[in-house]
Amino acid sequence: MRWIVTADYWGNCLGMGEDEDGVPARGKREQGDALPMEFWLCDAKENVVFEGRCGDIDADWWYGFEPLMATWNTFRCRRLYYRRAGTKDAWRPLRQP
Protein backbone atom coordinates (compact mmCIF):
# COMPACT_ATOMS: atom_id res chain seq x y z
CA MET A 1 0.00 0.00 0.00
CA ARG A 2 1.70 3.19 -1.16
CA TRP A 3 1.39 6.29 1.01
CA ILE A 4 3.62 9.27 1.69
CA VAL A 5 3.68 12.26 4.06
CA THR A 6 3.71 15.49 2.02
CA ALA A 7 3.37 18.03 4.87
CA ASP A 8 4.87 17.52 8.31
CA TYR A 9 3.78 19.51 11.39
CA TRP A 10 5.65 17.18 13.76
CA GLY A 11 9.18 17.64 12.42
CA ASN A 12 11.67 15.54 10.44
CA CYS A 13 9.09 13.16 8.93
CA LEU A 14 8.54 14.65 5.47
CA GLY A 15 8.52 11.83 2.95
CA MET A 16 7.77 9.13 5.54
CA GLY A 17 5.55 6.35 4.22
CA GLU A 18 5.47 2.95 2.57
CA ASP A 19 6.24 1.72 -0.91
CA GLU A 20 3.73 -0.23 -3.02
CA ASP A 21 4.76 -3.47 -1.28
CA GLY A 22 4.04 -2.11 2.21
CA VAL A 23 7.71 -1.71 3.12
CA PRO A 24 8.52 1.42 5.18
CA ALA A 25 10.23 3.90 2.88
CA ARG A 26 11.13 7.55 2.46
CA GLY A 27 10.14 9.40 -0.65
CA LYS A 28 9.85 12.86 -2.14
CA ARG A 29 6.71 14.98 -1.97
CA GLU A 30 6.43 14.86 -5.75
CA GLN A 31 5.99 11.08 -5.63
CA GLY A 32 2.69 11.65 -3.85
CA ASP A 33 1.29 13.46 -6.89
CA ALA A 34 0.58 10.11 -8.55
CA LEU A 35 -1.64 8.94 -5.68
CA PRO A 36 -5.39 9.66 -5.93
CA MET A 37 -6.31 10.54 -2.33
CA GLU A 38 -5.05 13.14 0.10
CA PHE A 39 -5.29 12.70 3.85
CA TRP A 40 -4.84 14.42 7.18
CA LEU A 41 -3.54 12.47 10.17
CA CYS A 42 -4.77 14.10 13.39
CA ASP A 43 -4.16 13.64 17.09
CA ALA A 44 -7.00 13.11 19.59
CA LYS A 45 -7.55 16.88 19.84
CA GLU A 46 -8.05 17.10 16.05
CA ASN A 47 -4.72 18.85 15.46
CA VAL A 48 -3.32 17.97 12.02
CA VAL A 49 0.03 16.22 12.55
CA PHE A 50 0.67 15.13 8.94
CA GLU A 51 -0.80 15.63 5.49
CA GLY A 52 -0.19 13.09 2.78
CA ARG A 53 -1.28 11.12 -0.24
CA CYS A 54 -2.32 7.48 -0.57
CA GLY A 55 -4.18 4.97 -2.72
CA ASP A 56 -7.93 5.05 -3.35
CA ILE A 57 -9.60 4.75 0.07
CA ASP A 58 -13.05 4.65 -1.56
CA ALA A 59 -12.03 1.44 -3.35
CA ASP A 60 -10.33 -0.13 -0.32
CA TRP A 61 -10.40 1.45 3.16
CA TRP A 62 -7.10 -0.29 3.96
CA TYR A 63 -5.28 2.46 2.01
CA GLY A 64 -6.23 4.85 4.83
CA PHE A 65 -5.74 2.35 7.65
CA GLU A 66 -2.04 1.82 6.85
CA PRO A 67 -0.86 5.42 7.48
CA LEU A 68 -3.06 5.66 10.58
CA MET A 69 -1.61 2.48 12.10
CA ALA A 70 1.95 3.48 11.20
CA THR A 71 1.59 6.75 13.14
CA TRP A 72 -0.65 5.52 16.00
CA ASN A 73 1.98 4.85 18.69
CA THR A 74 4.93 7.06 17.82
CA PHE A 75 3.00 10.20 16.86
CA ARG A 76 -0.30 9.54 18.67
CA CYS A 77 -2.35 10.00 15.51
CA ARG A 78 -5.90 8.90 16.23
CA ARG A 79 -7.94 10.05 13.25
CA LEU A 80 -7.54 10.11 9.49
CA TYR A 81 -9.59 12.36 7.23
CA TYR A 82 -9.45 12.04 3.45
CA ARG A 83 -10.75 13.31 0.13
CA ARG A 84 -9.98 12.85 -3.54
CA ALA A 85 -6.86 14.83 -4.44
CA GLY A 86 -7.34 18.05 -6.36
CA THR A 87 -10.94 18.58 -5.21
CA LYS A 88 -12.53 20.89 -2.69
CA ASP A 89 -14.75 18.08 -1.35
CA ALA A 90 -15.38 17.96 2.39
CA TRP A 91 -12.88 15.95 4.42
CA ARG A 92 -14.37 12.58 5.40
CA PRO A 93 -13.35 10.52 8.43
CA LEU A 94 -11.92 7.08 7.81
CA ARG A 95 -14.46 4.44 8.78
CA GLN A 96 -14.38 0.71 8.32
CA PRO A 97 -17.22 -0.39 6.01
Tab-separated table of N, CA and C in Angstrom:
chain	number	residue	atom	x	y	z
A	1	MET	N	0.841	-1.177	0.000
A	1	MET	CA	0.000	0.000	0.000
A	1	MET	C	0.883	1.236	0.000
A	2	ARG	N	0.866	2.001	-1.041
A	2	ARG	CA	1.705	3.190	-1.159
A	2	ARG	C	1.060	4.367	-0.445
A	3	TRP	N	1.809	5.019	0.418
A	3	TRP	CA	1.395	6.290	1.013
A	3	TRP	C	2.645	7.088	1.354
A	4	ILE	N	2.479	8.399	1.442
A	4	ILE	CA	3.618	9.274	1.692
A	4	ILE	C	3.156	10.544	2.405
A	5	VAL	N	3.941	10.999	3.357
A	5	VAL	CA	3.682	12.260	4.061
A	5	VAL	C	4.210	13.394	3.188
A	6	THR	N	3.321	14.365	2.876
A	6	THR	CA	3.706	15.485	2.023
A	6	THR	C	3.792	16.806	2.785
A	7	ALA	N	3.253	16.862	3.999
A	7	ALA	CA	3.369	18.034	4.870
A	7	ALA	C	3.509	17.521	6.299
A	8	ASP	N	4.494	18.031	6.998
A	8	ASP	CA	4.870	17.516	8.312
A	8	ASP	C	4.812	18.635	9.352
A	9	TYR	N	3.895	18.518	10.309
A	9	TYR	CA	3.785	19.506	11.386
A	9	TYR	C	4.419	18.987	12.670
A	10	TRP	N	4.980	17.798	12.621
A	10	TRP	CA	5.653	17.182	13.759
A	10	TRP	C	7.137	17.543	13.757
A	11	GLY	N	7.766	17.339	12.594
A	11	GLY	CA	9.183	17.641	12.424
A	11	GLY	C	9.978	16.422	12.002
A	12	ASN	N	10.741	16.561	10.932
A	12	ASN	CA	11.668	15.541	10.436
A	12	ASN	C	11.003	14.263	9.912
A	13	CYS	N	9.774	14.355	9.449
A	13	CYS	CA	9.089	13.164	8.931
A	13	CYS	C	8.603	13.336	7.493
A	14	LEU	N	8.961	14.423	6.844
A	14	LEU	CA	8.543	14.652	5.467
A	14	LEU	C	9.042	13.513	4.586
A	15	GLY	N	8.158	12.938	3.818
A	15	GLY	CA	8.522	11.827	2.946
A	15	GLY	C	8.343	10.460	3.575
A	16	MET	N	8.002	10.411	4.864
A	16	MET	CA	7.772	9.131	5.538
A	16	MET	C	6.599	8.422	4.864
A	17	GLY	N	6.652	7.096	4.793
A	17	GLY	CA	5.551	6.345	4.218
A	17	GLY	C	5.918	4.906	3.956
A	18	GLU	N	5.226	4.327	2.977
A	18	GLU	CA	5.474	2.952	2.567
A	18	GLU	C	5.497	2.887	1.049
A	19	ASP	N	6.256	1.929	0.540
A	19	ASP	CA	6.239	1.722	-0.906
A	19	ASP	C	5.038	0.859	-1.279
A	20	GLU	N	4.901	0.531	-2.559
A	20	GLU	CA	3.734	-0.231	-3.025
A	20	GLU	C	3.658	-1.644	-2.457
A	21	ASP	N	4.753	-2.142	-1.887
A	21	ASP	CA	4.758	-3.474	-1.278
A	21	ASP	C	4.523	-3.428	0.226
A	22	GLY	N	4.282	-2.239	0.775
A	22	GLY	CA	4.040	-2.110	2.207
A	22	GLY	C	5.296	-2.024	3.043
A	23	VAL	N	6.434	-1.806	2.412
A	23	VAL	CA	7.710	-1.705	3.122
A	23	VAL	C	7.933	-0.244	3.514
A	24	PRO	N	8.247	0.035	4.788
A	24	PRO	CA	8.522	1.422	5.179
A	24	PRO	C	9.588	2.032	4.273
A	25	ALA	N	9.320	3.258	3.825
A	25	ALA	CA	10.228	3.905	2.877
A	25	ALA	C	10.113	5.415	3.003
A	26	ARG	N	11.143	6.088	2.572
A	26	ARG	CA	11.125	7.550	2.457
A	26	ARG	C	10.989	7.893	0.988
A	27	GLY	N	10.302	8.970	0.725
A	27	GLY	CA	10.137	9.403	-0.646
A	27	GLY	C	10.160	10.919	-0.727
A	28	LYS	N	9.919	11.422	-1.904
A	28	LYS	CA	9.849	12.860	-2.138
A	28	LYS	C	8.392	13.261	-2.282
A	29	ARG	N	8.089	14.486	-1.881
A	29	ARG	CA	6.709	14.984	-1.967
A	29	ARG	C	6.113	14.768	-3.349
A	30	GLU	N	6.924	14.970	-4.380
A	30	GLU	CA	6.433	14.864	-5.754
A	30	GLU	C	5.929	13.459	-6.067
A	31	GLN	N	6.442	12.454	-5.390
A	31	GLN	CA	5.985	11.083	-5.631
A	31	GLN	C	4.534	10.907	-5.207
A	32	GLY	N	4.079	11.717	-4.278
A	32	GLY	CA	2.687	11.650	-3.848
A	32	GLY	C	1.709	12.135	-4.904
A	33	ASP	N	2.184	12.920	-5.858
A	33	ASP	CA	1.294	13.464	-6.889
A	33	ASP	C	0.597	12.379	-7.698
A	34	ALA	N	1.176	11.203	-7.780
A	34	ALA	CA	0.583	10.108	-8.555
A	34	ALA	C	-0.519	9.373	-7.785
A	35	LEU	N	-0.661	9.651	-6.502
A	35	LEU	CA	-1.644	8.939	-5.675
A	35	LEU	C	-2.965	9.703	-5.641
A	36	PRO	N	-4.106	8.998	-5.705
A	36	PRO	CA	-5.390	9.658	-5.926
A	36	PRO	C	-6.060	10.308	-4.714
A	37	MET	N	-5.638	9.990	-3.508
A	37	MET	CA	-6.306	10.535	-2.328
A	37	MET	C	-5.331	11.355	-1.496
A	38	GLU	N	-5.856	12.410	-0.858
A	38	GLU	CA	-5.047	13.141	0.098
A	38	GLU	C	-5.644	12.918	1.476
A	39	PHE	N	-4.793	12.958	2.496
A	39	PHE	CA	-5.293	12.701	3.852
A	39	PHE	C	-4.659	13.643	4.862
A	40	TRP	N	-5.354	13.767	5.980
A	40	TRP	CA	-4.839	14.419	7.178
A	40	TRP	C	-4.753	13.352	8.244
A	41	LEU	N	-3.660	13.300	8.976
A	41	LEU	CA	-3.545	12.473	10.172
A	41	LEU	C	-3.589	13.423	11.358
A	42	CYS	N	-4.531	13.190	12.265
A	42	CYS	CA	-4.766	14.101	13.386
A	42	CYS	C	-4.586	13.399	14.722
A	43	ASP	N	-4.223	14.188	15.742
A	43	ASP	CA	-4.156	13.641	17.093
A	43	ASP	C	-5.558	13.643	17.701
A	44	ALA	N	-5.690	13.230	18.946
A	44	ALA	CA	-7.000	13.109	19.589
A	44	ALA	C	-7.710	14.457	19.748
A	45	LYS	N	-6.956	15.545	19.726
A	45	LYS	CA	-7.546	16.884	19.843
A	45	LYS	C	-7.854	17.497	18.478
A	46	GLU	N	-7.760	16.685	17.427
A	46	GLU	CA	-8.051	17.097	16.055
A	46	GLU	C	-6.996	18.026	15.457
A	47	ASN	N	-5.816	18.100	16.053
A	47	ASN	CA	-4.718	18.855	15.458
A	47	ASN	C	-4.119	18.044	14.316
A	48	VAL	N	-3.927	18.664	13.158
A	48	VAL	CA	-3.323	17.967	12.023
A	48	VAL	C	-1.828	17.792	12.306
A	49	VAL	N	-1.384	16.548	12.312
A	49	VAL	CA	0.025	16.224	12.553
A	49	VAL	C	0.754	16.049	11.223
A	50	PHE	N	0.098	15.374	10.262
A	50	PHE	CA	0.667	15.134	8.940
A	50	PHE	C	-0.405	15.291	7.876
A	51	GLU	N	0.024	15.697	6.692
A	51	GLU	CA	-0.798	15.630	5.491
A	51	GLU	C	-0.083	14.689	4.532
A	52	GLY	N	-0.840	14.005	3.698
A	52	GLY	CA	-0.187	13.091	2.779
A	52	GLY	C	-1.074	12.655	1.643
A	53	ARG	N	-0.557	11.705	0.889
A	53	ARG	CA	-1.279	11.122	-0.239
A	53	ARG	C	-1.222	9.611	-0.129
A	54	CYS	N	-2.274	8.948	-0.631
A	54	CYS	CA	-2.321	7.483	-0.573
A	54	CYS	C	-3.189	6.957	-1.704
A	55	GLY	N	-3.341	5.630	-1.727
A	55	GLY	CA	-4.183	4.971	-2.721
A	55	GLY	C	-5.657	5.292	-2.507
A	56	ASP	N	-6.508	4.735	-3.331
A	56	ASP	CA	-7.934	5.046	-3.353
A	56	ASP	C	-8.671	4.420	-2.162
A	57	ILE	N	-8.915	5.217	-1.139
A	57	ILE	CA	-9.597	4.752	0.072
A	57	ILE	C	-11.037	4.352	-0.243
A	58	ASP	N	-11.667	5.017	-1.200
A	58	ASP	CA	-13.046	4.649	-1.558
A	58	ASP	C	-13.114	3.233	-2.123
A	59	ALA	N	-12.076	2.788	-2.801
A	59	ALA	CA	-12.035	1.437	-3.354
A	59	ALA	C	-11.655	0.408	-2.296
A	60	ASP	N	-10.796	0.786	-1.366
A	60	ASP	CA	-10.332	-0.130	-0.316
A	60	ASP	C	-9.902	0.693	0.893
A	61	TRP	N	-10.666	0.620	1.984
A	61	TRP	CA	-10.401	1.450	3.164
A	61	TRP	C	-9.025	1.171	3.771
A	62	TRP	N	-8.414	0.049	3.422
A	62	TRP	CA	-7.095	-0.289	3.964
A	62	TRP	C	-6.044	0.752	3.578
A	63	TYR	N	-6.225	1.420	2.437
A	63	TYR	CA	-5.283	2.461	2.015
A	63	TYR	C	-5.189	3.577	3.057
A	64	GLY	N	-6.253	3.851	3.772
A	64	GLY	CA	-6.234	4.847	4.835
A	64	GLY	C	-5.803	4.269	6.166
A	65	PHE	N	-6.083	2.995	6.378
A	65	PHE	CA	-5.739	2.349	7.645
A	65	PHE	C	-4.225	2.245	7.831
A	66	GLU	N	-3.502	1.974	6.759
A	66	GLU	CA	-2.041	1.821	6.848
A	66	GLU	C	-1.341	3.049	7.422
A	67	PRO	N	-1.548	4.270	6.890
A	67	PRO	CA	-0.860	5.415	7.483
A	67	PRO	C	-1.308	5.698	8.913
A	68	LEU	N	-2.578	5.434	9.215
A	68	LEU	CA	-3.055	5.656	10.579
A	68	LEU	C	-2.364	4.711	11.559
A	69	MET	N	-2.268	3.447	11.211
A	69	MET	CA	-1.614	2.485	12.100
A	69	MET	C	-0.112	2.757	12.230
A	70	ALA	N	0.509	3.208	11.163
A	70	ALA	CA	1.947	3.481	11.203
A	70	ALA	C	2.279	4.659	12.116
A	71	THR	N	1.329	5.560	12.316
A	71	THR	CA	1.587	6.747	13.142
A	71	THR	C	0.868	6.714	14.490
A	72	TRP	N	0.155	5.636	14.777
A	72	TRP	CA	-0.653	5.524	16.000
A	72	TRP	C	0.195	5.657	17.266
A	73	ASN	N	1.203	4.844	17.444
A	73	ASN	CA	1.983	4.852	18.688
A	73	ASN	C	3.001	5.986	18.761
A	74	THR	N	3.833	6.096	17.766
A	74	THR	CA	4.927	7.061	17.819
A	74	THR	C	4.442	8.505	17.825
A	75	PHE	N	3.441	8.813	17.015
A	75	PHE	CA	2.999	10.202	16.863
A	75	PHE	C	1.626	10.460	17.466
A	76	ARG	N	1.012	9.431	18.023
A	76	ARG	CA	-0.296	9.537	18.668
A	76	ARG	C	-1.411	10.017	17.735
A	77	CYS	N	-1.286	9.673	16.464
A	77	CYS	CA	-2.351	10.001	15.515
A	77	CYS	C	-3.541	9.081	15.794
A	78	ARG	N	-4.707	9.660	15.891
A	78	ARG	CA	-5.904	8.896	16.233
A	78	ARG	C	-7.003	8.956	15.188
A	79	ARG	N	-6.904	9.904	14.266
A	79	ARG	CA	-7.940	10.046	13.252
A	79	ARG	C	-7.302	10.324	11.898
A	80	LEU	N	-7.956	9.823	10.850
A	80	LEU	CA	-7.540	10.106	9.489
A	80	LEU	C	-8.754	10.644	8.746
A	81	TYR	N	-8.567	11.767	8.084
A	81	TYR	CA	-9.586	12.356	7.231
A	81	TYR	C	-9.044	12.342	5.814
A	82	TYR	N	-9.918	12.162	4.837
A	82	TYR	CA	-9.452	12.043	3.455
A	82	TYR	C	-10.444	12.639	2.469
A	83	ARG	N	-9.937	12.892	1.276
A	83	ARG	CA	-10.754	13.310	0.135
A	83	ARG	C	-9.957	13.036	-1.135
A	84	ARG	N	-10.652	13.048	-2.253
A	84	ARG	CA	-9.982	12.851	-3.536
A	84	ARG	C	-9.075	14.051	-3.790
A	85	ALA	N	-7.842	13.782	-4.203
A	85	ALA	CA	-6.856	14.835	-4.436
A	85	ALA	C	-7.316	15.783	-5.542
A	86	GLY	N	-7.020	17.051	-5.358
A	86	GLY	CA	-7.340	18.046	-6.358
A	86	GLY	C	-8.770	18.552	-6.315
A	87	THR	N	-9.548	18.117	-5.335
A	87	THR	CA	-10.937	18.578	-5.214
A	87	THR	C	-11.062	19.459	-3.976
A	88	LYS	N	-12.196	20.093	-3.872
A	88	LYS	CA	-12.529	20.888	-2.686
A	88	LYS	C	-13.628	20.177	-1.882
A	89	ASP	N	-13.752	18.859	-2.089
A	89	ASP	CA	-14.746	18.078	-1.351
A	89	ASP	C	-14.494	18.197	0.145
A	90	ALA	N	-15.524	17.951	0.926
A	90	ALA	CA	-15.385	17.955	2.388
A	90	ALA	C	-14.482	16.800	2.816
A	91	TRP	N	-13.719	17.019	3.865
A	91	TRP	CA	-12.885	15.950	4.422
A	91	TRP	C	-13.790	14.942	5.100
A	92	ARG	N	-13.556	13.660	4.825
A	92	ARG	CA	-14.374	12.584	5.401
A	92	ARG	C	-13.527	11.779	6.382
A	93	PRO	N	-14.111	11.363	7.496
A	93	PRO	CA	-13.351	10.524	8.434
A	93	PRO	C	-13.234	9.098	7.905
A	94	LEU	N	-12.101	8.475	8.179
A	94	LEU	CA	-11.923	7.082	7.807
A	94	LEU	C	-12.806	6.221	8.695
A	95	ARG	N	-13.592	5.380	8.065
A	95	ARG	CA	-14.457	4.443	8.778
A	95	ARG	C	-14.392	3.100	8.080
A	96	GLN	N	-14.354	2.044	8.887
A	96	GLN	CA	-14.380	0.706	8.319
A	96	GLN	C	-15.777	0.441	7.787
A	97	PRO	N	-15.881	-0.134	6.583
A	97	PRO	CA	-17.219	-0.394	6.013
A	97	PRO	C	-17.973	-1.445	6.781
